[in-house]
Amino acid sequence: MLRQVIHTGLKSSCYKLGLFVSRHPVFFLTLPAVLTLIFGFSFLSRYKTDRDLEALLAPSHSLAKIERSLAGSLFPLEQSKKRLYSDLHTPGRYGRVIFLSQPGGNVLLQAELILLIHRAVLDMKVNHRGYNYSFSHVCLIRTEDKRCVLDEIISVLEEIRLTGPNNKTSAPKLQLTYPSTKLKDGRQSFIGHQLGGVAEVPNSKDQRVKSARAIQITYYLQNYGSTTQDHISEQWETEFCTLMHQFQEERADIQLYSLTSFSLLRDFQKTIDLSRSKIVVSLMLVLMAATLSSSMKDCLRSKPFLGLLGVLTICISSVTAAGIFFVTDGKYNSTLLGIPFFAMGHGTKGVFELLSGWRRTRESLPFKDRVADAYSDVMVSYTMTSSLYIITFGMGASPFTNIEAVRIFCQNMCITIVLNYFYVFSFYGSCLVFAGQLEQNRYHSIFCCKIPSEEYLDRKPIWFQTIMRDGQQHSSHHEPDPYENHFIQHFLREHYNEWITNTYVKPFVVIIYLIYASFSFMGCLQISGGSNIINLLASDSPSVSFAHIQQKYFSNYSPAIGFYIYEPLEYWNSTVQEDLKTISSGFNTESWIEQYYQYLKVANISVSNKTEFINVLQNGFLRRVEFQHFKNDIIISRSGDESNIIASRMFLVARTSENTQREVVELLEKLRPLSLIQSIKFIVFNPTFVFMDHYGMAVTMPVLISGFSVLLVLILTFFLVIHPLGNVWLIITVTSIELGVLGLMTLWNVDMDCVSIMCLIYALNFAIDHCSPLLYTFVLATEHTRTLCIQDSLKEHGTAIIQNVVSFLVGLVPLLFVPSNLTSTLFKCLLLTGSCTLLHCFVILPVFLTFFPPSKKRHKKKKRAKRKEREEIECIEIQENADHVTAV
């Protein structure tokens, strides 16, 4: 009884809403248009793009950010950038270039050319307010004599230029070892991040270099202090890219790939510019599909303009939502590109359902009552699905979401869905009222002129009759509903419904589903994290080219991991020394501790207590030229006559393969637990960790929370819906679609990044949007067999589902031609979402619902009883007045 009361109350409320809209169509047409004009203007005047890539894409709350803060408080990270090398996630301002020799060549033999380009970079000047600034003015790291610190590979190239090549082997005469080499000043330096594609001399014990394919040089710039300094550094980066491009055009014997701090952001936002024209094409395709699918041969009942106005309704609601976003100081980023497609997929579903609901109403009713009946029939379901959209994306916008880009996207989707709902029942409802009035007054659906009489048409040519004749003028008594002549509904009723429920087709459908489930399960077992920022950039951008070359030639070693000991430690103790060796075993290290122990061993000096250890360290080791750079790695405090080492650091580099990012995450997961077990208190940090730290958990959390919230809502409403089995079937169907999209997108090489996660949240809602009307109509159907029930369900809702999914998929096609990894991910995920939903609605469910509950036997018994009662009544009528019954 409670279910019936709630359902009746909702339908009655929607009926009254439809009646209210039909009585005030001008108001409901004008109000949304005014809102769009107001907020559309703010959209144009307040448009801004987000410039902080880390805040958008890195986990908002992570241990790596705490470690960065602690490491920065001990040793200024600005001065550590050169030694704390990271690949693409280097913070601050910088310019980086990779020199790549031709295939089979040796880049070391081109030292003269590389140094020429290097000197051009140093001499390059940028003008700001009448003053010229070169690299010497803006460089970040300086020596004690105020000279800019450069990469060690520059010194190596200088030595190679002076010594020249070996005539016998065509290799440099310089004894260069890899990955660490000894420089001219006696320092031992790690060059694994600066020299790539290395071929070693055969049978060489000291890993001597024979040739190399690539050299990487980084120029670190100042980005702290005043805004002016940052602006000068930005100008320098722009000029740096221009210079590298110029050298690339002039020199064909070497390839140059450049990267700067703004390159990633520029190429991330570049997708916006690349996709603008494609979005317009997509809109045209959706308009065309909606218009054609809403048309009929019947010039009175055909509604092409309602299909067109339905799409425009969603467009203006999306513009209003964007205006509200910018009014509230929102900043646009490329991940928001999916919102128009998400909004279109849900909004047009409501539009086409309202149109189908109008077709199901009785033509004999006044047009206002027909609109109210359509609202009563459709808006209950549309309200429920819109509510689920708001719940799922609302959970994605909650503090549980740790990725800012996902949180901003979900907030915008909530606003867009609310406005979609309002615009559909107001603006589109008003359009439906005017179209209904034209139909009731027998006006042409396209030309808006009065449809002529049958006698007048008979005197006109065939082409005129075809354009101006309505379906009622030539319909038969066996086809009382002219709306059933709609080509999609006719196809489903006359051909598809009988075919898909045929006994001989069902085994093949079961086999298809088993194949679908197998591939989905296979894909779900191969899910990989998508913390690689390259997946979100324009595919033909310089950043992507640079990243691919860097991955190919410089992936032998991981980024430099800073190992920070943040508590006083007895370094002279042999146990501590062994613990440090155990932790750093398997790494290439740049450590003052190892160098100091080696120094003590070579000098035959014995230190057995703190005083001796620190005294030799300060007065002997750190005063040697080759060890002076280690002064920045040790913090020594002095209290009276006693000195203490309160903190120190060293750098670890691991040997890796081409899948560097995954291995770096594994390293992080192994090193952190050691800090809790070992007696040595330490932290590890690299700027890359900020993007990678628990990224998989951060990015999947919104989907898990949204899925759980939907499951909870469906379970809690078991006793509120008309039939609980509808919820059971909906949960099973949505789970099948969601896992199918997840598994198949993994097999299609789509990683779990913020874009694919947002698509998975949308897939959840898209499946509910399209499957719920079909399932609830089936479980409530009163036909005496399951086959007839599913056929009625497809007949009632199949047209709207096909119209919406086809329009949705057609609108995705232009995304395929945007040269961007982000839009490629968006296209793949949304294509799988639409395809899997269509497969379930028209292939899998129509077959599987004929096998499983709910049973329809009770309806069969009721129908037999009613038919028997009707036969008895007819017999009585025949006995009393046979002529009247015959006439009837």
mmCIF file of N, CA and C in Angstrom, residues 105 201 287 355 368 396 565 616 649 671 673:
data_model
loop_
_atom_site.group_PDB
_atom_site.id
_atom_site.type_symbol
_atom_site.label_atom_id
_atom_site.label_comp_id
_atom_site.label_asym_id
_atom_site.label_seq_id
_atom_site.Cartn_x
_atom_site.Cartn_y
_atom_site.Cartn_z
ATOM 1 N N GLY A 105 74.564 6.834 -34.873
ATOM 2 C CA GLY A 105 75.560 7.856 -34.584
ATOM 3 C C GLY A 105 75.970 7.873 -33.124
ATOM 4 N N VAL A 201 81.982 -0.268 -23.630
ATOM 5 C CA VAL A 201 83.098 -0.989 -24.255
ATOM 6 C C VAL A 201 83.025 -2.442 -23.823
ATOM 7 N N LEU A 287 22.284 17.302 -33.556
ATOM 8 C CA LEU A 287 21.069 17.970 -34.022
ATOM 9 C C LEU A 287 20.456 17.229 -35.199
ATOM 10 N N LEU A 355 8.926 12.891 -25.531
ATOM 11 C CA LEU A 355 8.348 12.788 -26.870
ATOM 12 C C LEU A 355 7.625 11.449 -27.032
ATOM 13 N N LYS A 368 -3.395 20.235 -23.599
ATOM 14 C CA LYS A 368 -2.878 20.487 -22.264
ATOM 15 C C LYS A 368 -2.935 19.231 -21.405
ATOM 16 N N GLY A 396 31.181 12.284 -5.719
ATOM 17 C CA GLY A 396 32.467 12.564 -6.357
ATOM 18 C C GLY A 396 32.996 13.950 -6.037
ATOM 19 N N ILE A 565 67.752 12.015 6.594
ATOM 20 C CA ILE A 565 67.820 11.563 7.987
ATOM 21 C C ILE A 565 67.564 12.789 8.856
ATOM 22 N N VAL A 616 87.179 15.599 12.018
ATOM 23 C CA VAL A 616 87.786 15.212 10.737
ATOM 24 C C VAL A 616 86.865 15.601 9.575
ATOM 25 N N ARG A 649 71.499 14.232 4.424
ATOM 26 C CA ARG A 649 70.787 13.629 3.294
ATOM 27 C C ARG A 649 71.771 12.977 2.335
ATOM 28 N N LEU A 671 60.366 1.551 0.415
ATOM 29 C CA LEU A 671 61.238 2.359 1.270
ATOM 30 C C LEU A 671 60.500 2.928 2.476
ATOM 31 N N PRO A 673 57.955 1.770 4.409
ATOM 32 C CA PRO A 673 57.834 0.904 5.597
ATOM 33 C C PRO A 673 59.151 0.721 6.347
#
